[in-house]
JSON list of C-alpha atoms and ligand atoms in Angstrom, two decimals:
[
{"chain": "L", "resi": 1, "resn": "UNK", "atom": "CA", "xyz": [95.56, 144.13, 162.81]},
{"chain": "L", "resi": 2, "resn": "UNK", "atom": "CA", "xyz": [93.06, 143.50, 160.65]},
{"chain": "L", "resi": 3, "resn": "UNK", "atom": "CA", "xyz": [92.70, 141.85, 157.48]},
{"chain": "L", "resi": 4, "resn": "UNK", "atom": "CA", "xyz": [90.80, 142.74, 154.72]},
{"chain": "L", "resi": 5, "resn": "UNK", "atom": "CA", "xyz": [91.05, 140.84, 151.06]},
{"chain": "L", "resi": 6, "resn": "UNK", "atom": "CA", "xyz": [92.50, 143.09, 147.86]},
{"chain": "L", "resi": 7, "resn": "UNK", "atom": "CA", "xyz": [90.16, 141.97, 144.80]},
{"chain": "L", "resi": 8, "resn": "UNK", "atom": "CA", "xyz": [87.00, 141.82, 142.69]},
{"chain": "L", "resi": 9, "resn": "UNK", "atom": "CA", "xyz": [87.31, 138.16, 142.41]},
{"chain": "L", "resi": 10, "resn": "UNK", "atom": "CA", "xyz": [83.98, 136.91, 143.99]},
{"chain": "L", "resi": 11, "resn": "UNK", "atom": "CA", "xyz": [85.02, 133.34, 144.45]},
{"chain": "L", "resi": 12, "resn": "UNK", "atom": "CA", "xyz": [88.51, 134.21, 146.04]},
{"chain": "L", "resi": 13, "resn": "UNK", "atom": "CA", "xyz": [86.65, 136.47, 148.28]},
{"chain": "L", "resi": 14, "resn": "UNK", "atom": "CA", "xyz": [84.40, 133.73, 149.77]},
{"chain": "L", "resi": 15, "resn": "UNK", "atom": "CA", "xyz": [87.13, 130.96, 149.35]},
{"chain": "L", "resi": 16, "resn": "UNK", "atom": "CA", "xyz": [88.99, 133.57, 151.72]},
{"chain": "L", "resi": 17, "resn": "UNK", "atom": "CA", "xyz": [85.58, 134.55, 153.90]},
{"chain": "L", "resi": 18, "resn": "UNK", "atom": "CA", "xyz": [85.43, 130.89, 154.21]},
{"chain": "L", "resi": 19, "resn": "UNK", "atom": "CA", "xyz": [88.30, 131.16, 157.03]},
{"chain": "L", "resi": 20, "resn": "UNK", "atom": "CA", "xyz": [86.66, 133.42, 159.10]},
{"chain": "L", "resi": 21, "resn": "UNK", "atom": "CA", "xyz": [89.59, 135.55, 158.94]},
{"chain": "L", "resi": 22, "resn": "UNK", "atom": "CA", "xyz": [88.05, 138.71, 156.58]},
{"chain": "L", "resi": 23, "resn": "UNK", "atom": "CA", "xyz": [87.21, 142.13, 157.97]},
{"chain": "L", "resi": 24, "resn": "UNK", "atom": "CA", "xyz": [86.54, 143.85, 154.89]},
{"chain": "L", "resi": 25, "resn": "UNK", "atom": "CA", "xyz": [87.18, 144.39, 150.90]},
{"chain": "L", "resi": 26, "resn": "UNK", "atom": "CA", "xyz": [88.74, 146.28, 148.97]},
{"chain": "L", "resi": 27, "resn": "UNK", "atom": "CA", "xyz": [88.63, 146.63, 144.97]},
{"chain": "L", "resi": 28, "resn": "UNK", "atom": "CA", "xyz": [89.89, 149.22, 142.35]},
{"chain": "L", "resi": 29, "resn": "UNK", "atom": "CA", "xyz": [89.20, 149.56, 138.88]},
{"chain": "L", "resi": 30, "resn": "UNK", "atom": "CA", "xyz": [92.02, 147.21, 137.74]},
{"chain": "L", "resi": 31, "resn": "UNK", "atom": "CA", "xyz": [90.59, 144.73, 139.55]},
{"chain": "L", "resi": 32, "resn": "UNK", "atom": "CA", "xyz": [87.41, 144.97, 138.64]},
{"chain": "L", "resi": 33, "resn": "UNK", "atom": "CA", "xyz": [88.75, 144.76, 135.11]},
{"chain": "L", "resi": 34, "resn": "UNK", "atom": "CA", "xyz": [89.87, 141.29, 135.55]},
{"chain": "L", "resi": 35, "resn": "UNK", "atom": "CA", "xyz": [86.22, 140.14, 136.67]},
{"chain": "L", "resi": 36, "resn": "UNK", "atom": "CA", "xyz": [83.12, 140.06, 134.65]},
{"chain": "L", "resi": 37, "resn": "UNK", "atom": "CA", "xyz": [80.06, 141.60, 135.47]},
{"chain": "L", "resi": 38, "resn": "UNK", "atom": "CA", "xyz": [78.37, 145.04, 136.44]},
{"chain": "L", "resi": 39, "resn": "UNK", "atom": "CA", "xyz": [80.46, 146.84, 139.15]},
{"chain": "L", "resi": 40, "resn": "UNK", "atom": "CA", "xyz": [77.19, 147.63, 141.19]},
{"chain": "L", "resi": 41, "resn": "UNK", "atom": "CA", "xyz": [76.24, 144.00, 141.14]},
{"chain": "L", "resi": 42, "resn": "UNK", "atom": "CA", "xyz": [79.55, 142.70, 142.13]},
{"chain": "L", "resi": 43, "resn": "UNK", "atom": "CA", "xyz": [79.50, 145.16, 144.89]},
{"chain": "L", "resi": 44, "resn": "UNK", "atom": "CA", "xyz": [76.23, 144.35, 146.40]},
{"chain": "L", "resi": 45, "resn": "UNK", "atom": "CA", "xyz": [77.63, 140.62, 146.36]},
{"chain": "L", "resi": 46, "resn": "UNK", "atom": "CA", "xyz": [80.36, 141.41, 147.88]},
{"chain": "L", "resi": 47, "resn": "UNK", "atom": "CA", "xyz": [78.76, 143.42, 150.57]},
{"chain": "L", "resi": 48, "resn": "UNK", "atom": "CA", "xyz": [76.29, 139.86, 151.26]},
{"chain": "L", "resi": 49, "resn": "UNK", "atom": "CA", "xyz": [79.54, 137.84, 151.76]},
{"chain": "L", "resi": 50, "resn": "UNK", "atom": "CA", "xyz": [81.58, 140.04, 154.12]},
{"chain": "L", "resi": 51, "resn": "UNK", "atom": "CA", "xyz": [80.49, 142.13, 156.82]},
{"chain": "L", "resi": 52, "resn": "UNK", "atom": "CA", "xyz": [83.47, 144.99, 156.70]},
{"chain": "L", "resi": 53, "resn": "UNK", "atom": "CA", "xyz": [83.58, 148.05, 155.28]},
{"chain": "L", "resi": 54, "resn": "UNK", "atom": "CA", "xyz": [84.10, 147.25, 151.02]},
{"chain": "L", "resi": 55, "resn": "UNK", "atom": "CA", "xyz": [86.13, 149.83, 148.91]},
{"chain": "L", "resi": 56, "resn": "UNK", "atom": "CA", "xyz": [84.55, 150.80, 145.49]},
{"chain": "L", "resi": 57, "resn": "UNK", "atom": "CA", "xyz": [86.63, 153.35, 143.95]},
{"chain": "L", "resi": 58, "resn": "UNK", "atom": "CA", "xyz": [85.57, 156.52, 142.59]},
{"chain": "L", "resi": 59, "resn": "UNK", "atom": "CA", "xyz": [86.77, 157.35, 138.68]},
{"chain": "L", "resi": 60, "resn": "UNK", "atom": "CA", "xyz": [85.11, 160.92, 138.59]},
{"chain": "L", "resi": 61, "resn": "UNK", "atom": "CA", "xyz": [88.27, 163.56, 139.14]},
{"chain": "L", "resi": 62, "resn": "UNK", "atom": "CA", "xyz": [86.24, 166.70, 139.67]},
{"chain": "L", "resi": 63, "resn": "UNK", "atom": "CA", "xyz": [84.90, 167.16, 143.42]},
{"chain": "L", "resi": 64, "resn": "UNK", "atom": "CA", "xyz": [81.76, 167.63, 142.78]},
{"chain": "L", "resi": 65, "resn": "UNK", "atom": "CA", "xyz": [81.31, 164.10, 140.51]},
{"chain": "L", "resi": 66, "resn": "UNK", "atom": "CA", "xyz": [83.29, 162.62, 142.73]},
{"chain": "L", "resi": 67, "resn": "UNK", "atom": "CA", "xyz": [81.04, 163.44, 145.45]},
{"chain": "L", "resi": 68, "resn": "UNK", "atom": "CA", "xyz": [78.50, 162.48, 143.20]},
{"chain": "L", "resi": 69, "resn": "UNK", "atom": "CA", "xyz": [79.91, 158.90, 142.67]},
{"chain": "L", "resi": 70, "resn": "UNK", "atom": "CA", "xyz": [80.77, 158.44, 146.26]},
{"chain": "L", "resi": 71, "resn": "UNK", "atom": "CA", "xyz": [76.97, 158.85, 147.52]},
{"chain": "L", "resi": 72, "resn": "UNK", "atom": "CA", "xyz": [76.13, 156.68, 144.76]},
{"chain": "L", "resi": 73, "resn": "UNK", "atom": "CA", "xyz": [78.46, 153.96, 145.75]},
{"chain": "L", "resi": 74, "resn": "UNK", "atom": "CA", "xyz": [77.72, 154.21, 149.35]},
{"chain": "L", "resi": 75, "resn": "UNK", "atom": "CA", "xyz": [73.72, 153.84, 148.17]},
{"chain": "L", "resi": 76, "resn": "UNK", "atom": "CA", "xyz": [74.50, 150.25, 147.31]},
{"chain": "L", "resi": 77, "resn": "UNK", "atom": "CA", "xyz": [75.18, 148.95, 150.61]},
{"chain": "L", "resi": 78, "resn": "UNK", "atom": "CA", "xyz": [75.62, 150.43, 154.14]},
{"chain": "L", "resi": 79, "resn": "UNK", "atom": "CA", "xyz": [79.35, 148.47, 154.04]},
{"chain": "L", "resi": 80, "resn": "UNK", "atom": "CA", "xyz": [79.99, 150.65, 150.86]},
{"chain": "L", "resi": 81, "resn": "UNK", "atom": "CA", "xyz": [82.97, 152.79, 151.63]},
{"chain": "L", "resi": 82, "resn": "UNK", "atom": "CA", "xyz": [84.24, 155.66, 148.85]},
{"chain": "L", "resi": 83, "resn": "UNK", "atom": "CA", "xyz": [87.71, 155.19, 147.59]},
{"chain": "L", "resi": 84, "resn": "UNK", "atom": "CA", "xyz": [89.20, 158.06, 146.12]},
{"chain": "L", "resi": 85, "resn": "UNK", "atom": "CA", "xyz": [92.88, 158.72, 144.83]},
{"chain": "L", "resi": 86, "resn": "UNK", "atom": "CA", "xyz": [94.73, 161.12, 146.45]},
{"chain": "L", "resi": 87, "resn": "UNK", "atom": "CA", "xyz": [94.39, 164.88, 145.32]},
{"chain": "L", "resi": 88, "resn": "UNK", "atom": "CA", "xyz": [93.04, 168.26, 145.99]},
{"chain": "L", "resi": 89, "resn": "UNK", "atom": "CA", "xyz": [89.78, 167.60, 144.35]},
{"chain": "L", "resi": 90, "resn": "UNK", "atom": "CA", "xyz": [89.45, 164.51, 146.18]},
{"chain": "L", "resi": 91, "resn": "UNK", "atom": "CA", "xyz": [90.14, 166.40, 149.76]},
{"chain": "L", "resi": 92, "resn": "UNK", "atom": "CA", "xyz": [87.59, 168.28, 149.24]},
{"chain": "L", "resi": 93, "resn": "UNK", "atom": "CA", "xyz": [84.87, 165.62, 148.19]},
{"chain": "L", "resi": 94, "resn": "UNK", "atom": "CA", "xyz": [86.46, 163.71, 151.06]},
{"chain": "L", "resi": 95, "resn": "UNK", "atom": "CA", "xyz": [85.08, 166.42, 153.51]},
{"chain": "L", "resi": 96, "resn": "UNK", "atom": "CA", "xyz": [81.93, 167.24, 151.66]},
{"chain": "L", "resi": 97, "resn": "UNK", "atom": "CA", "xyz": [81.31, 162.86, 151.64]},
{"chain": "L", "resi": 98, "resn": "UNK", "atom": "CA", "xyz": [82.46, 162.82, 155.76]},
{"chain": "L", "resi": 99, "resn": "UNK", "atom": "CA", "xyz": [80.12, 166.08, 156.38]},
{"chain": "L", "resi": 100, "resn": "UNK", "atom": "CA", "xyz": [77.22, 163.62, 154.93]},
{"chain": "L", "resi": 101, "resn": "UNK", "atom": "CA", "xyz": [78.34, 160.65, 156.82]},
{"chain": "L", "resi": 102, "resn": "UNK", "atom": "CA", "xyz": [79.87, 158.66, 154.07]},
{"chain": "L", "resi": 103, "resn": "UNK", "atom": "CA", "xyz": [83.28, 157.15, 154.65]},
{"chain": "L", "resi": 104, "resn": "UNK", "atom": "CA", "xyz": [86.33, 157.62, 152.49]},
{"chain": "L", "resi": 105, "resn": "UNK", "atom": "CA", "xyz": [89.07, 155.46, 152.09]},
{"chain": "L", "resi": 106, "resn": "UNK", "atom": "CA", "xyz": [91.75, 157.95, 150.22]},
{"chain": "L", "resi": 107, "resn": "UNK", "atom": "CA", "xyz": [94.00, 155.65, 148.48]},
{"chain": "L", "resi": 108, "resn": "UNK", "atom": "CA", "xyz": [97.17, 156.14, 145.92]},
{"chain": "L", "resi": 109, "resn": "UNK", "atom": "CA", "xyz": [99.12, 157.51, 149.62]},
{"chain": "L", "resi": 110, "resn": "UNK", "atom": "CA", "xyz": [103.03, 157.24, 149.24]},
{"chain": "L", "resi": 111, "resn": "UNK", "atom": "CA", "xyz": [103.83, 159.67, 151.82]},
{"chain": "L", "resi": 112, "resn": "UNK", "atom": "CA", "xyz": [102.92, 160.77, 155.24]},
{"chain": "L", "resi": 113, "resn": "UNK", "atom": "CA", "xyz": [102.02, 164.41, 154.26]},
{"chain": "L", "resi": 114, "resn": "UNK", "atom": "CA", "xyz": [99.48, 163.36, 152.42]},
{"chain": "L", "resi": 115, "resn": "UNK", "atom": "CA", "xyz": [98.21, 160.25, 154.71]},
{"chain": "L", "resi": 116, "resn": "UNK", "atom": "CA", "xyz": [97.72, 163.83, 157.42]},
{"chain": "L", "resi": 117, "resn": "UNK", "atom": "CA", "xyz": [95.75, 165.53, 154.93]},
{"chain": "L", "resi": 118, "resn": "UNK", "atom": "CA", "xyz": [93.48, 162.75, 153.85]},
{"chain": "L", "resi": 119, "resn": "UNK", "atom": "CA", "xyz": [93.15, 162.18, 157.84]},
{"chain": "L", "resi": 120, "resn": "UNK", "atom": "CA", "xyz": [92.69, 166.18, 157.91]},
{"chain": "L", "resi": 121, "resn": "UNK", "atom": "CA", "xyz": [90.11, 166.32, 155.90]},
{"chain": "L", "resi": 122, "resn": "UNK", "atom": "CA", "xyz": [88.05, 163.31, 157.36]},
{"chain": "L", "resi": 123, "resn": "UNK", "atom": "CA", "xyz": [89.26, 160.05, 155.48]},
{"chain": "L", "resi": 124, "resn": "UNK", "atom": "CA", "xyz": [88.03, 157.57, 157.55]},
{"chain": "L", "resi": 125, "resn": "UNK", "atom": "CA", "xyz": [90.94, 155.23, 156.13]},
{"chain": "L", "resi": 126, "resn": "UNK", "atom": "CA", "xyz": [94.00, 156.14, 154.77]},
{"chain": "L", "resi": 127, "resn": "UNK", "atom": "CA", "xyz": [96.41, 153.62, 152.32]},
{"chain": "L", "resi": 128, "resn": "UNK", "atom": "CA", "xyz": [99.72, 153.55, 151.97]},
{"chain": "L", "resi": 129, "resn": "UNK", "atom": "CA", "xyz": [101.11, 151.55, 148.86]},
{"chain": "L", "resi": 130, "resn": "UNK", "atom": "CA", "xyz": [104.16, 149.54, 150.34]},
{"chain": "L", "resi": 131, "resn": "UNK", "atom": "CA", "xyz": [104.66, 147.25, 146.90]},
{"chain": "L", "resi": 132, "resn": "UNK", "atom": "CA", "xyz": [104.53, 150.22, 144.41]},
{"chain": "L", "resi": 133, "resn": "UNK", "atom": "CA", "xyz": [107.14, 152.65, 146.63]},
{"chain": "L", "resi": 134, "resn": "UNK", "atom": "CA", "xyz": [109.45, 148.98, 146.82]},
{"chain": "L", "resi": 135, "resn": "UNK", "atom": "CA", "xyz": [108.44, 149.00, 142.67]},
{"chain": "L", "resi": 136, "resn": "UNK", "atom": "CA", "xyz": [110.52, 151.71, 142.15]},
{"chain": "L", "resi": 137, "resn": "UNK", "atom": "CA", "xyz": [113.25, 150.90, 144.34]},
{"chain": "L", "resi": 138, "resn": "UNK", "atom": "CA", "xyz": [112.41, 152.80, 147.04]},
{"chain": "L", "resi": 139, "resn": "UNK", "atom": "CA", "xyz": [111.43, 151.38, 150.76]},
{"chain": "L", "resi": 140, "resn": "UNK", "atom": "CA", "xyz": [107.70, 150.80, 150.84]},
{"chain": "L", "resi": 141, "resn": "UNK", "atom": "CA", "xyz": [107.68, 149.57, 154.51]},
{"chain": "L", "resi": 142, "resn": "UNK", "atom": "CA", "xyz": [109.10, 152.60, 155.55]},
{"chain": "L", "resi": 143, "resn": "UNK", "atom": "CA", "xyz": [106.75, 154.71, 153.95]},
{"chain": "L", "resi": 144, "resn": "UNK", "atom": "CA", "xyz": [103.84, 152.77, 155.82]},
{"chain": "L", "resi": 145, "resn": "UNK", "atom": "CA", "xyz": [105.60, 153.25, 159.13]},
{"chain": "L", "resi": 146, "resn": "UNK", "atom": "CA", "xyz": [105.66, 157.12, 158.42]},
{"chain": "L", "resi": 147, "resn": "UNK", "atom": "CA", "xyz": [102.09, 157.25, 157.62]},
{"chain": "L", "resi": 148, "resn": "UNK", "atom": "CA", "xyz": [101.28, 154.61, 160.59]},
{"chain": "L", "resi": 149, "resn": "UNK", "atom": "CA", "xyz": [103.31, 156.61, 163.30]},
{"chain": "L", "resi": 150, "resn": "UNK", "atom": "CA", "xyz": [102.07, 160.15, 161.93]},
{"chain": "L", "resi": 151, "resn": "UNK", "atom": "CA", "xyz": [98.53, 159.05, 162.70]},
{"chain": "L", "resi": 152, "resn": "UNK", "atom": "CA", "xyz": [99.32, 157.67, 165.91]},
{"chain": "L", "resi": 153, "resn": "UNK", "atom": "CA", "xyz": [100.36, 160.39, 167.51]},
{"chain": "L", "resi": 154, "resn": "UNK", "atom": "CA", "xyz": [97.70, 162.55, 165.57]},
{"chain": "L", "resi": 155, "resn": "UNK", "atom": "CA", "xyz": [93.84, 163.38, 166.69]},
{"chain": "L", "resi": 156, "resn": "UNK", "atom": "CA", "xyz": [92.18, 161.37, 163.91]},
{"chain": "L", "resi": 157, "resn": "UNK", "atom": "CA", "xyz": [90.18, 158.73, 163.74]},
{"chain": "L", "resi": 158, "resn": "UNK", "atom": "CA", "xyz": [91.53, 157.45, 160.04]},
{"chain": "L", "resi": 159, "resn": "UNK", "atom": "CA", "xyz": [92.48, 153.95, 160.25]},
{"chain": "L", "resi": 160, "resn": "UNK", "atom": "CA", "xyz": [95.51, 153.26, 158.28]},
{"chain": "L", "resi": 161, "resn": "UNK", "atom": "CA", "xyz": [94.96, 150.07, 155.37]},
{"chain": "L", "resi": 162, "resn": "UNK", "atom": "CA", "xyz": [98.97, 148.46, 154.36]},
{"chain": "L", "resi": 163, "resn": "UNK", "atom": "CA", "xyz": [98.20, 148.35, 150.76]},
{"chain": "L", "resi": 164, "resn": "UNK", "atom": "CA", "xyz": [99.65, 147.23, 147.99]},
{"chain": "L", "resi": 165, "resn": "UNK", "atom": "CA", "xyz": [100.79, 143.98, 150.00]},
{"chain": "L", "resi": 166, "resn": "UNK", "atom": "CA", "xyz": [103.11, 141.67, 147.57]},
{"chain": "L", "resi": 167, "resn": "UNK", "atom": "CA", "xyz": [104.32, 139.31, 150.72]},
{"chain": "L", "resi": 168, "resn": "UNK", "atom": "CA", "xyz": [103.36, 138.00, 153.77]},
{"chain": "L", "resi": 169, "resn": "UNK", "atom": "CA", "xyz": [106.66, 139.75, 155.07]},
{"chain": "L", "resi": 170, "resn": "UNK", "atom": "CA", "xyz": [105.01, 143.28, 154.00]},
{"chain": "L", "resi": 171, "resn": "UNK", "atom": "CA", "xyz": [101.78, 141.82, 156.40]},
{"chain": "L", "resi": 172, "resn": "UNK", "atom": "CA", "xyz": [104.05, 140.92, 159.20]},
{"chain": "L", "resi": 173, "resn": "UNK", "atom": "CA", "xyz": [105.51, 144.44, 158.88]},
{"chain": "L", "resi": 174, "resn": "UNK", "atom": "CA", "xyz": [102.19, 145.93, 158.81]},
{"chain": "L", "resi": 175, "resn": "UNK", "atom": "CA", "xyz": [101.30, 144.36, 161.88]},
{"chain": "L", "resi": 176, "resn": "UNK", "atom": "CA", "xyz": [104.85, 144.95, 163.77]},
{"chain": "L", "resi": 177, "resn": "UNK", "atom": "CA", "xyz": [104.76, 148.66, 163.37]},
{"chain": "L", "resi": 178, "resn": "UNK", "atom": "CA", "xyz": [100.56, 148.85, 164.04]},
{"chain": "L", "resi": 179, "resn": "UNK", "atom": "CA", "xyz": [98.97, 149.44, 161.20]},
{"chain": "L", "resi": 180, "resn": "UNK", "atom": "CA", "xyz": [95.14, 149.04, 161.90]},
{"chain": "L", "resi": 181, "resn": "UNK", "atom": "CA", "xyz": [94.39, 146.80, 158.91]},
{"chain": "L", "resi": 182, "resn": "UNK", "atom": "CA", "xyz": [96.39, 145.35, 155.53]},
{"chain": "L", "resi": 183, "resn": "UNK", "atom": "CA", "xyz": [94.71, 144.64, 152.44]},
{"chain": "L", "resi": 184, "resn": "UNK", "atom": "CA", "xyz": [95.88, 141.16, 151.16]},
{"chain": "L", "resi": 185, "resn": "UNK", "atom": "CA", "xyz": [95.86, 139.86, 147.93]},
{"chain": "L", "resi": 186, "resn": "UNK", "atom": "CA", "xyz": [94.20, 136.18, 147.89]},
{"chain": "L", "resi": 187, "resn": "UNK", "atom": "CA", "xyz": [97.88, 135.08, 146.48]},
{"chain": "L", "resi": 188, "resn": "UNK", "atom": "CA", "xyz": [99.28, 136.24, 149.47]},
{"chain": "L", "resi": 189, "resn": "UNK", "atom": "CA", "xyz": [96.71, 134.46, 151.63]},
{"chain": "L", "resi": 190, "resn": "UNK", "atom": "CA", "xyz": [97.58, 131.36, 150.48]},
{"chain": "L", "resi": 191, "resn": "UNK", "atom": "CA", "xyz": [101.24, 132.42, 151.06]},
{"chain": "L", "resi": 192, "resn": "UNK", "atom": "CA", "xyz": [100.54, 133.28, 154.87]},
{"chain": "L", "resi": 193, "resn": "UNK", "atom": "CA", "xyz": [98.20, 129.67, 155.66]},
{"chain": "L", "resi": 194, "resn": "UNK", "atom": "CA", "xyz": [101.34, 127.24, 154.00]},
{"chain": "L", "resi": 195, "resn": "UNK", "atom": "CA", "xyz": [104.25, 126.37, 154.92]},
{"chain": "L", "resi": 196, "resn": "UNK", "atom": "CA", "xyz": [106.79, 123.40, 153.56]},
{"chain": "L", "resi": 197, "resn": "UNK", "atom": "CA", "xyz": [107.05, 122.31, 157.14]},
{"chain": "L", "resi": 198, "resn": "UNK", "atom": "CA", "xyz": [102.89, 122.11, 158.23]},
{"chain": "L", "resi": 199, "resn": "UNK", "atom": "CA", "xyz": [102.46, 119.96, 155.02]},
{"chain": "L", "resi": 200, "resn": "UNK", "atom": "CA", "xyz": [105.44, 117.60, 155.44]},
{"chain": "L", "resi": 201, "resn": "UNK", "atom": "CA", "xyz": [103.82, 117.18, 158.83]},
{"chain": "L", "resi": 202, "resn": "UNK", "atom": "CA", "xyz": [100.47, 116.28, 158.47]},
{"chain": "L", "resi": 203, "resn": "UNK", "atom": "CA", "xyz": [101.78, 113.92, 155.45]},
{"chain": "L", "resi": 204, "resn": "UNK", "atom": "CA", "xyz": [103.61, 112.14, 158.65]},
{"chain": "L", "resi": 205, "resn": "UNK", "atom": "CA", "xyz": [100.64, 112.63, 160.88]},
{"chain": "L", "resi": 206, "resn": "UNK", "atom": "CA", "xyz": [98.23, 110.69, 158.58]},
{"chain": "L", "resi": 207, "resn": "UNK", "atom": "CA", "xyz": [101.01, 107.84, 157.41]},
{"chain": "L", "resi": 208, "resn": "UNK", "atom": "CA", "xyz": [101.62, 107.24, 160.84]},
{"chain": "L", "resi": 209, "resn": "UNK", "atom": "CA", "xyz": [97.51, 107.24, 161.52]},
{"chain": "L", "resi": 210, "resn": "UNK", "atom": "CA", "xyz": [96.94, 104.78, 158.79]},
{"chain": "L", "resi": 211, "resn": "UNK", "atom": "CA", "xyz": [99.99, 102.35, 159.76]},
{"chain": "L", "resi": 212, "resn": "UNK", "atom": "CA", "xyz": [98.63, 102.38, 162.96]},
{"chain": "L", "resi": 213, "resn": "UNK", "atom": "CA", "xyz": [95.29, 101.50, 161.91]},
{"chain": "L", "resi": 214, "resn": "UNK", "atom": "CA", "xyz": [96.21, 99.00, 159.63]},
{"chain": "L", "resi": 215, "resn": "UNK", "atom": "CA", "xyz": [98.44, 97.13, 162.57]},
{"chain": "L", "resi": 216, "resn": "UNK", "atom": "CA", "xyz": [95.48, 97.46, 165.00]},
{"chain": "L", "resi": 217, "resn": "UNK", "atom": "CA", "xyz": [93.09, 95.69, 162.35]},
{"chain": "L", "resi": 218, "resn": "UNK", "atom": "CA", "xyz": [96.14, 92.77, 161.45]},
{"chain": "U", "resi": 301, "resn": "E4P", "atom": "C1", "xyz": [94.52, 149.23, 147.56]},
{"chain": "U", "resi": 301, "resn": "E4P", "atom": "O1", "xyz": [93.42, 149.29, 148.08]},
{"chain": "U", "resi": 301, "resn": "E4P", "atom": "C2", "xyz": [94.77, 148.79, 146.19]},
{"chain": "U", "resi": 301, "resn": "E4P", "atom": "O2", "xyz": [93.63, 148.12, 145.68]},
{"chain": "U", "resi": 301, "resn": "E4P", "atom": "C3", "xyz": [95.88, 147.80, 146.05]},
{"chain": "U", "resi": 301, "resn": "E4P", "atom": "O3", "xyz": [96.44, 147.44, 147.27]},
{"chain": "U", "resi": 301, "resn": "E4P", "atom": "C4", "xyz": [96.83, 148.10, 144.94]},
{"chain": "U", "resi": 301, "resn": "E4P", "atom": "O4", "xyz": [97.86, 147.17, 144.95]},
{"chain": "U", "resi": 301, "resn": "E4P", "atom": "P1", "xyz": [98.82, 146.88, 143.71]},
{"chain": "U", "resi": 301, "resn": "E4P", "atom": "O5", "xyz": [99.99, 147.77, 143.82]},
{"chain": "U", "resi": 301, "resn": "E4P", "atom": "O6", "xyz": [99.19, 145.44, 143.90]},
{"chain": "U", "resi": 301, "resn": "E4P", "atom": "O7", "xyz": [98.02, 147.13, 142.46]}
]
């Protein structure tokens, strides 16, 4: 599976880069709002420090702005992928953006119906919110095994995104049932790479370096 970074935030996505672990970005306008700066710009930025597809989401709700906005976004950068919410009028930019070559990552999916008719219509990704469906007390990971097995077993290409990750247990789950990619926030990162145990250990690791140092040298 794949893993891609959930933010705006320019310095937690090359802190993150910085692994080596990054596939791809994605952003949406709350995001954004928490950063400054022009969208474009951060974008384009984004697009220098990770070579993966990068999600800039579409506001326009007609089709034809939306298609509009999408080959305007993808103009930035050839990594610039079209992220619209789920709806008719977004279907049908999807296939109108697709027919021109421009990929579409339909997002706001809570069900497997509509994961098949983003897919239908020639999404190249498709994503599932698994922390909003758990939000409201209903099972997000199940949700995102619908979509993933639907797609499976269908002709399409659409990759399937986890989104809306909260833990590293909703990443594990993504990768369990084979969900092409997740979409991490850099909180949950950091969640993933530590571990009580790893730390206590290299805390030993270097005491028992330096004690053995300082013996050698008495
Ligand atoms: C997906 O691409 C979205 O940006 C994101 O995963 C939304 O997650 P949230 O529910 O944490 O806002």
């Amino acid at each position: 599976m794949k893993l891609f970074v959930d933010t705006a935030d320019l310095a937690e996505i090359e802190r993150i880069a910085g692994w080596g672990v990054l596939s791809g970005v994605t952003t949406n306008p709350t995001l954004l709002s928490k950063v400054d700066g022009d969208a474009d710009d951060i974008y384009r930025r984004v697009c220098e420090v990770v070579d993966g597809p990068v999600s800039a989401e579409v506001v326009a709700v007609e089709h034809e702005e939306m298609i509009a906005e999408g080959t305007r976004l993808a103009a930035i950068h050839p990594n610039i992928v079209g992220k619209l919410p789920m709806s008719a009028e977004s279907l049908e930019a999807t296939t109108r953006l697709a027919a021109d070559d421009i990929r579409v990552n339909m997002t706001l999916c809570f069900t497997a119906p509509q994961a098949l008719l983003a897919a239908a219509a020639g999404a190249a990704f498709v994503s599932p919110f698994v922390g909003r469906f758990d939000d409201i007390g209903q099972d997000g990971v199940e949700c995102l095994r619908d979509v993933v097995e639907v797609l499976e077993t269908s002709s399409y290409d659409t990759e399937v995104i986890a989104a809306s990750i909260r833990t590293p247990v909703h990443v594990m789950e993504a990768a369990r049932m084979g969900s092409d990619i997740a979409t991490i926030p850099p909180k949950v990162f950091d969640q993933m790479l530590r571990h009580p145990l790893t730390t206590a250990g290299i805390e030993t690791f270097t005491r028992d370096y330096e004690a053995r140092q300082a013996a050698t040298k008495g």
